[in-house]
Short mmCIF file of C-alpha atoms in Angstrom, two decimals:
data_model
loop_
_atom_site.label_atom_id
_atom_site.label_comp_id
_atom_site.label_asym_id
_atom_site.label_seq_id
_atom_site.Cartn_x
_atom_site.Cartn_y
_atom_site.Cartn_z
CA UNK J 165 -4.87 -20.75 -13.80
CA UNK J 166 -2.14 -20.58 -16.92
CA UNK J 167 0.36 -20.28 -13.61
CA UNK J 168 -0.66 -23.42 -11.90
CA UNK J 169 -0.93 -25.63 -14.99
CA UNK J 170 2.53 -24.29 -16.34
CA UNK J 171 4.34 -25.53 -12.79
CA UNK J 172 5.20 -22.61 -11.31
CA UNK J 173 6.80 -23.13 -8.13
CA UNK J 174 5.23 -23.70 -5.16
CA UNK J 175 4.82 -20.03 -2.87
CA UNK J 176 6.28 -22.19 0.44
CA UNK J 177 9.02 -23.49 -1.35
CA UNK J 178 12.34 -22.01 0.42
CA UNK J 179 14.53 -22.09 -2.68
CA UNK J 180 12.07 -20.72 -5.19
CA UNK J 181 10.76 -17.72 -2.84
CA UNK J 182 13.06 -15.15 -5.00
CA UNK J 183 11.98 -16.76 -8.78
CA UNK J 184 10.22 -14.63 -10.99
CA UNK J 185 6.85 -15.52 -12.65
CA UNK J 186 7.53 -15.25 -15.90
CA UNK J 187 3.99 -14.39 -17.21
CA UNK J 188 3.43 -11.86 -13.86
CA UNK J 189 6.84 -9.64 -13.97
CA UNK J 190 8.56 -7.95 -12.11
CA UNK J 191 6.38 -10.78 -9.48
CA UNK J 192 8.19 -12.89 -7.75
CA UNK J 193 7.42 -16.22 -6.42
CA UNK J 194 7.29 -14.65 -2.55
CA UNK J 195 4.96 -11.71 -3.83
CA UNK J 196 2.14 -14.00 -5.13
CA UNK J 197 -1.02 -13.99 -2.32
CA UNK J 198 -1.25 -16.74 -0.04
CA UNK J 199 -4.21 -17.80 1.70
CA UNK J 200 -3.88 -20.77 4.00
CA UNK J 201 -6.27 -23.36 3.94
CA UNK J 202 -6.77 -27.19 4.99
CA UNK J 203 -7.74 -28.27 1.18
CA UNK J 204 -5.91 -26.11 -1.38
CA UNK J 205 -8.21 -27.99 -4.03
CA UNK J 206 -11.29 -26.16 -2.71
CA UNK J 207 -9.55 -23.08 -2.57
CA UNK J 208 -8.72 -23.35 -6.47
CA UNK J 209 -11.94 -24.69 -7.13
CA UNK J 210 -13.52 -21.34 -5.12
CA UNK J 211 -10.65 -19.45 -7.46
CA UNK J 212 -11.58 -20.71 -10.71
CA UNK J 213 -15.47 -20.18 -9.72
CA UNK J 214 -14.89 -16.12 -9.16
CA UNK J 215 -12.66 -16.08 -12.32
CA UNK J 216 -15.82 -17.74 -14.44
CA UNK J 217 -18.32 -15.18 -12.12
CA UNK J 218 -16.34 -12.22 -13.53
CA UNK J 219 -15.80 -13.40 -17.17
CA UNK J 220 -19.94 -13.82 -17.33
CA UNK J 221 -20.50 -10.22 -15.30
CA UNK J 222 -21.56 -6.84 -17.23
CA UNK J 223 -17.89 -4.96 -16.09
CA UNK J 224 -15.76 -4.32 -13.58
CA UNK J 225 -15.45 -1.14 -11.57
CA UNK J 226 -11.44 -0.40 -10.22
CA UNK J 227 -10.40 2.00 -8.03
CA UNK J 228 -7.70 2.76 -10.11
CA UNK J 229 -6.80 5.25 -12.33
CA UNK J 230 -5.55 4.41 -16.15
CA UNK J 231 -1.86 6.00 -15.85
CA UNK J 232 -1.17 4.12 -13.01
CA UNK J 233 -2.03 0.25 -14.31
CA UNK J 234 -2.66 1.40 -17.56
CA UNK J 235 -0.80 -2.50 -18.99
CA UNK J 236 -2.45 -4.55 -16.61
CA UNK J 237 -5.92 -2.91 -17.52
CA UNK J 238 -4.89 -3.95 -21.41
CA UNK J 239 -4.26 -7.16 -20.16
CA UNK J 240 -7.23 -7.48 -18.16
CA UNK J 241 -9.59 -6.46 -21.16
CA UNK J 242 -7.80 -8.71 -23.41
CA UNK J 243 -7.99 -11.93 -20.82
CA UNK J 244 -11.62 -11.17 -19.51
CA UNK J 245 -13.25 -9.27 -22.23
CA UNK J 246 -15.47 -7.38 -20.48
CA UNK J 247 -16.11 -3.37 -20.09
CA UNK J 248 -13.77 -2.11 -17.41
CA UNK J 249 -13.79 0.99 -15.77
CA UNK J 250 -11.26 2.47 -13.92
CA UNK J 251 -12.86 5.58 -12.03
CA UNK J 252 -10.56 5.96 -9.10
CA UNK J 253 -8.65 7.14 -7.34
CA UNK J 254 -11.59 7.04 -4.39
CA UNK J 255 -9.59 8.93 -2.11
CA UNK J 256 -9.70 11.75 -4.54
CA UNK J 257 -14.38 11.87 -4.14
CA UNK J 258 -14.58 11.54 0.10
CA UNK J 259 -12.29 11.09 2.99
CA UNK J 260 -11.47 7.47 4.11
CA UNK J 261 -11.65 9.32 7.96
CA UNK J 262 -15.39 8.69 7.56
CA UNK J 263 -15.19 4.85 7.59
CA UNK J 264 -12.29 5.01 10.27
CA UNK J 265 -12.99 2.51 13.12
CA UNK J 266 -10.30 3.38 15.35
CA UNK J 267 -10.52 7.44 17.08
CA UNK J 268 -7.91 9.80 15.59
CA UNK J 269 -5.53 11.65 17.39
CA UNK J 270 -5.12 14.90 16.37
CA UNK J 271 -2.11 15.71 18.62
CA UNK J 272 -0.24 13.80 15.25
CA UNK J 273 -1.38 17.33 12.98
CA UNK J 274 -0.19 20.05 16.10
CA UNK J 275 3.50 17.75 15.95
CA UNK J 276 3.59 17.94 12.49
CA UNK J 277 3.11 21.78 12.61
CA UNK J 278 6.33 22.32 14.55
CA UNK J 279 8.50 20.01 12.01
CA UNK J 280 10.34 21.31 8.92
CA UNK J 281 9.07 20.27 5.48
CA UNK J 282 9.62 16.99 4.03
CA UNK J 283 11.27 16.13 7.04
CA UNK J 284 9.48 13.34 8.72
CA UNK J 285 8.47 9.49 8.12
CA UNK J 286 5.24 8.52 8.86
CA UNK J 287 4.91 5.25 9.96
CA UNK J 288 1.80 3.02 10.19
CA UNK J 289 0.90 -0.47 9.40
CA UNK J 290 -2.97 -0.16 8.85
CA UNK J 291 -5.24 -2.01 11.55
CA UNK J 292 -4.82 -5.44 10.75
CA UNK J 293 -0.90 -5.99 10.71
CA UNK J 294 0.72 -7.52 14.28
CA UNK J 295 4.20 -8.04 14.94
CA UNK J 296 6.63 -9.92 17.86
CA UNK J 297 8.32 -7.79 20.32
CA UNK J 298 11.83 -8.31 18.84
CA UNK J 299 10.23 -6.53 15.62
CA UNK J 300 9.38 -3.74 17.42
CA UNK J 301 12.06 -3.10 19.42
CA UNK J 302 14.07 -3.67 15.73
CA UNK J 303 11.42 -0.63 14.40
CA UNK J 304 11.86 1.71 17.45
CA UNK J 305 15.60 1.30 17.35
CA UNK J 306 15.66 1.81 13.66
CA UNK J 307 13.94 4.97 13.44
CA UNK J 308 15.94 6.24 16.50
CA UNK J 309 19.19 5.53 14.66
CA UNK J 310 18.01 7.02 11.33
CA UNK J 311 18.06 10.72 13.06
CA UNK J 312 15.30 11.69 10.93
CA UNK J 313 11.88 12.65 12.90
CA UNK J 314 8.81 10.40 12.95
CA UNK J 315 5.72 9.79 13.63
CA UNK J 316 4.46 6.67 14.23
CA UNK J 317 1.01 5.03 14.69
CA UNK J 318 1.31 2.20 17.39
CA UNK J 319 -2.13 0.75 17.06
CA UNK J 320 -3.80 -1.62 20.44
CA UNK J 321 -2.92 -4.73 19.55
CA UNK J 322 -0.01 -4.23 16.97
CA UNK J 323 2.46 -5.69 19.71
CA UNK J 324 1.70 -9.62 20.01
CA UNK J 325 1.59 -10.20 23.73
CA UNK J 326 1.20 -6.56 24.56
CA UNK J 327 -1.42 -3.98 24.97
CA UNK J 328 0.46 -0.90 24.11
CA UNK J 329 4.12 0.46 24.14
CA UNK J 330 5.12 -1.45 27.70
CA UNK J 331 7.91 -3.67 25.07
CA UNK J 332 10.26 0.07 24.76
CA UNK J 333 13.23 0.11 26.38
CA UNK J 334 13.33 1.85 29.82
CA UNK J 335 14.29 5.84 28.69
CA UNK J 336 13.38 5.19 24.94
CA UNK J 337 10.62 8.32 24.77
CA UNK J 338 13.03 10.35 26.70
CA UNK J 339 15.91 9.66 24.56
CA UNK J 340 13.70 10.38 21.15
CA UNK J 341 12.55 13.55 22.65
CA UNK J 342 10.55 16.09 20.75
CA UNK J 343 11.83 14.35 17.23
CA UNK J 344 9.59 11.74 17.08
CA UNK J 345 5.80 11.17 18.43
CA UNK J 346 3.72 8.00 18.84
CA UNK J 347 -0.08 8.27 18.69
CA UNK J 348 -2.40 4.75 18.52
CA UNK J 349 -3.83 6.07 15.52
CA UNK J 350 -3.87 9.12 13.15
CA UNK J 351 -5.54 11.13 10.31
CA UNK J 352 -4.17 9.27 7.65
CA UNK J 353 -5.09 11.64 4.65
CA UNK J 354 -4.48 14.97 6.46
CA UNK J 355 -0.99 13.23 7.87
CA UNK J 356 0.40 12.47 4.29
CA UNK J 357 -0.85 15.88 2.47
CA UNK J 358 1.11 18.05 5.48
CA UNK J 359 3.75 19.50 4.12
CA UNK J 360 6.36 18.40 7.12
CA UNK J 361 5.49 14.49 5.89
CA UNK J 362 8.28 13.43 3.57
CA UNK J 363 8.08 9.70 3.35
CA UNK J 364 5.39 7.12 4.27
CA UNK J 365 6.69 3.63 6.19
CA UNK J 366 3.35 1.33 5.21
CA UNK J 367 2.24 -1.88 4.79
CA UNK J 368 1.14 -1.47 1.52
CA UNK J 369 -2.79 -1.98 1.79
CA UNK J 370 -3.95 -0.81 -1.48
CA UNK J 371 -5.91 2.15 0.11
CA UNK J 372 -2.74 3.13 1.89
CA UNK J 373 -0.82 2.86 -0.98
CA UNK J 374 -3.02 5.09 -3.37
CA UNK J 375 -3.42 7.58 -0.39
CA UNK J 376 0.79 8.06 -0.51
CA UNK J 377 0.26 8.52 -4.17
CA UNK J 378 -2.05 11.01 -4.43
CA UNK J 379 -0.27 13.10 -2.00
CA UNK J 380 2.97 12.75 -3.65
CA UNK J 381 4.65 10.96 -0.68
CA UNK J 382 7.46 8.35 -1.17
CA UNK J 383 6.79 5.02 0.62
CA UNK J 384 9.11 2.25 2.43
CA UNK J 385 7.40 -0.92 1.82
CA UNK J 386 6.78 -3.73 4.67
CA UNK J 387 3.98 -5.56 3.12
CA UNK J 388 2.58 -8.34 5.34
CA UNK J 389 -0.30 -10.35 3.55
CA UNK J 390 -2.60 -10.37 0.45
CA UNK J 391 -2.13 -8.25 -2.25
CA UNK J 392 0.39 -5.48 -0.12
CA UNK J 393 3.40 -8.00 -1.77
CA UNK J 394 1.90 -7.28 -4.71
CA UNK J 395 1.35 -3.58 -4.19
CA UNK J 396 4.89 -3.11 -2.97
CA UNK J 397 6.68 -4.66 -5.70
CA UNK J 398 5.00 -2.20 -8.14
CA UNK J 399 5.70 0.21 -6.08
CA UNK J 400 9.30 -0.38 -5.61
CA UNK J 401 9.92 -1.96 -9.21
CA UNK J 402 7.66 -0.65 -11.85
CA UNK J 403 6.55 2.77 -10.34
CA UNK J 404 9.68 3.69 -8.70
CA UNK J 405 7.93 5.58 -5.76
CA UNK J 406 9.46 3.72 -3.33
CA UNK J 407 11.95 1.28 -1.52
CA UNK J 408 11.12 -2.53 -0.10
CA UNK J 409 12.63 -3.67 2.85
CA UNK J 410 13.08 -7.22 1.83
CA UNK J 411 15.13 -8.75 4.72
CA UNK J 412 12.64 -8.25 7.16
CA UNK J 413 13.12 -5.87 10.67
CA UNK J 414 16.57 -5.20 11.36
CA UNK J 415 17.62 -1.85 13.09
CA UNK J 416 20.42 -1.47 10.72
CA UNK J 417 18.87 -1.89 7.50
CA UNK J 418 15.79 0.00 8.68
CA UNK J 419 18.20 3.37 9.75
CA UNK J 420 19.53 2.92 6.14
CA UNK J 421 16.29 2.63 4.00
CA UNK J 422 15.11 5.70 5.92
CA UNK J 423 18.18 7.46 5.19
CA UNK J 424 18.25 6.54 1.29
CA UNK J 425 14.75 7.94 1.29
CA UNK J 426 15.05 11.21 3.04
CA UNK J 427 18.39 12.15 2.68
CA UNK J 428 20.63 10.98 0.15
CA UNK J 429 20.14 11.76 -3.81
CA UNK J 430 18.49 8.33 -4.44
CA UNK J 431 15.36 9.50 -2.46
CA UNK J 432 15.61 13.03 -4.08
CA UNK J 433 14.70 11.42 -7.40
CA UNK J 434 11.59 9.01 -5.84
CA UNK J 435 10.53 11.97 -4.46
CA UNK J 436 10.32 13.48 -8.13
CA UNK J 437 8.89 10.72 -9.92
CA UNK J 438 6.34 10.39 -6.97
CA UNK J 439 5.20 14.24 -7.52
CA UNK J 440 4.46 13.34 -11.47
CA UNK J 441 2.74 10.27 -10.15
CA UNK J 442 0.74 12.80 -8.14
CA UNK J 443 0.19 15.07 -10.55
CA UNK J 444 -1.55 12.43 -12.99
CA UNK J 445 -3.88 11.24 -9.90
CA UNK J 446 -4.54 14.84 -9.78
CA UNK J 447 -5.52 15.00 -13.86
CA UNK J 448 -7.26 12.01 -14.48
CA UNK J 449 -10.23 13.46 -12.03
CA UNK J 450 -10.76 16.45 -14.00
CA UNK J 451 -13.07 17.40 -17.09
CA UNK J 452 -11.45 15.27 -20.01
CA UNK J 453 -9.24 13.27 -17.30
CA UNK J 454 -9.42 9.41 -18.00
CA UNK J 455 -11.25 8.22 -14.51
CA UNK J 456 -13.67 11.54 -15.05
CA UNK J 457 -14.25 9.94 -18.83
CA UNK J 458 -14.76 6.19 -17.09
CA UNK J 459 -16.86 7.33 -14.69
CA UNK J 460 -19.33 9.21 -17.45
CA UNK J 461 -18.63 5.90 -19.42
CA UNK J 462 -20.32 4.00 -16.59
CA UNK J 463 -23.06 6.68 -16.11
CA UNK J 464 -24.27 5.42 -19.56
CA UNK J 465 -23.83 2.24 -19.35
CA UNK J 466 -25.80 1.61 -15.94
CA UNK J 467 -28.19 4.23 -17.58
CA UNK J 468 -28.72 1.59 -20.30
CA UNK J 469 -29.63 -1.20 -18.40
CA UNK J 470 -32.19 0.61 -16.60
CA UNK J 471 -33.49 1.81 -20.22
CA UNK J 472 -33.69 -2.46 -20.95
CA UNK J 473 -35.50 -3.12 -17.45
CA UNK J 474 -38.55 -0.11 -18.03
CA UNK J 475 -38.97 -1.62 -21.64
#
């Protein structure tokens, strides 16, 4: 709400896209959600109702861990002054592959077996994301160019216009050979804590993007709605676990952001800080760990409203 009444500029504005907000850094204008609607007054009104909802609400629950957001959980005390509790990562209690509505194909683990370690990018946009066919061919070309195996999740429906992979280029699958393997949709979890995965090509959905964390796996971001701007900019800019394609799908720039990532000394040092960023997931979950002390935090303080309702 400070944003709006302070001016800042509007999100479809061409030449304030690449502005910071000054009271959301390292955001920029671009990053900040969008939701399109016929009457953006209702649409604030709806915002500043939820805002009011969760200012008069008991706490919040994140799925988070304190490490990671550790400012922006200050901040979010200080603003809404109300218990929080970060007990997450969720990943880290039960497999997302449980709530999965799309079939996995396993073929994606056997592939992964033959590859060396750290060696491939794993590519996948989540189920939502769609793209045009001169994106795709842009992707394909990309990660053909970058010499570096892949494997990449082309889900039904991804390709606008088509049903599966009938946009490739006549001799494309031939050409890749045995370095890189398409599936419609993989494993997700077991994918990124193989060994052979070195790099993870997402579209930043938050459960995507603490999945790549707590496996230790550097990320290319190509965020597409919602809060995956937002997502990706910490990523790229605060956590340093990853790069952002920011000029959208061109083969060139692709093959090079792969190539930063997995080969050159750049990505050697992502990789590191994204193995400390692992190894705090992997802390914060144990006896004494901050989400294992949230989580008893919110034992007791559920356990005290039920104490309120017998009395």
């Amino acid at each position: 709400m400070r944003e709006r009444e302070k001016g800042t500029p509007k999100v479809g504005s061409d030449s304030q896209l690449e502005s910071s907000v000054s009271e959301l850094l390292p955001l920029k204008v671009k990053d900040l959600p969008v939701i399109n609607t016929r009457n953006p007054e209702d649409f604030y009104q709806l915002f500043v109702s939820a805002i009011k909802e969760t200012k008069a609400s008991p706490g919040l629950i994140w799925n988070s861990f304190e490490d990671l957001e550790e400012s922006a959980l200050v901040r979010l005390h200080q603003d809404y002054l109300i218990s929080l509790f970060p007990v997450g990562p969720f990943q880290k209690y039960f497999p997302t592959s449980s709530s999965s509505l799309l079939a996995h194909d396993h073929s994606s683990i056997t592939w992964l077996d033959t590859q060396t370690p750290k060696s491939v990018i794993y590519v996948s946009f989540g189920s939502i994301a769609t793209m045009d066919e001169n994106e795709f061919l842009e992707m394909a070309w990309g990660l053909a160019n970058s010499n570096q195996p892949f494997l990449w999740v082309v889900r039904p429906g991804l390709i606008r216009s088509y049903e599966w992979l009938e946009s490739l280029p006549n001799g494309f699958l031939e050409m890749i050979g045995g370095r890189g393997h398409i599936v419609k949709w993989a494993p997700q979890q077991e994918v990124l804590a193989h060994p052979a995965t070195g790099g993870f090509w997402t579209h930043n959905g938050w459960n995507s993007t603490l999945e790549s964390i707590c496996e230790g796996v550097p990320m290319i971001c190509l965020p597409y709605s919602g809060d995956q701007r937002v997502n990706a900019r910490y990523v790229s800019q605060v956590w340093g676990v990853g790069l952002q394609l920011e000029s959208g799908l061109e083969r060139g720039e692709i093959e090079r952001t792969i190539r930063r990532l997995m080969v050159e000394e750049e990505g050697q040092e992502i990789r590191r800080r994204s193995i400390e960023l692992k190894e705090k997931a992997d802390l914060c979950l144990k006896q004494g760990g901050s989400s294992h002390q949230s989580l008893e935090s919110l034992i007791s303080y559920l356990s005290s409203f039920k104490g309120l309702l017998h009395n």
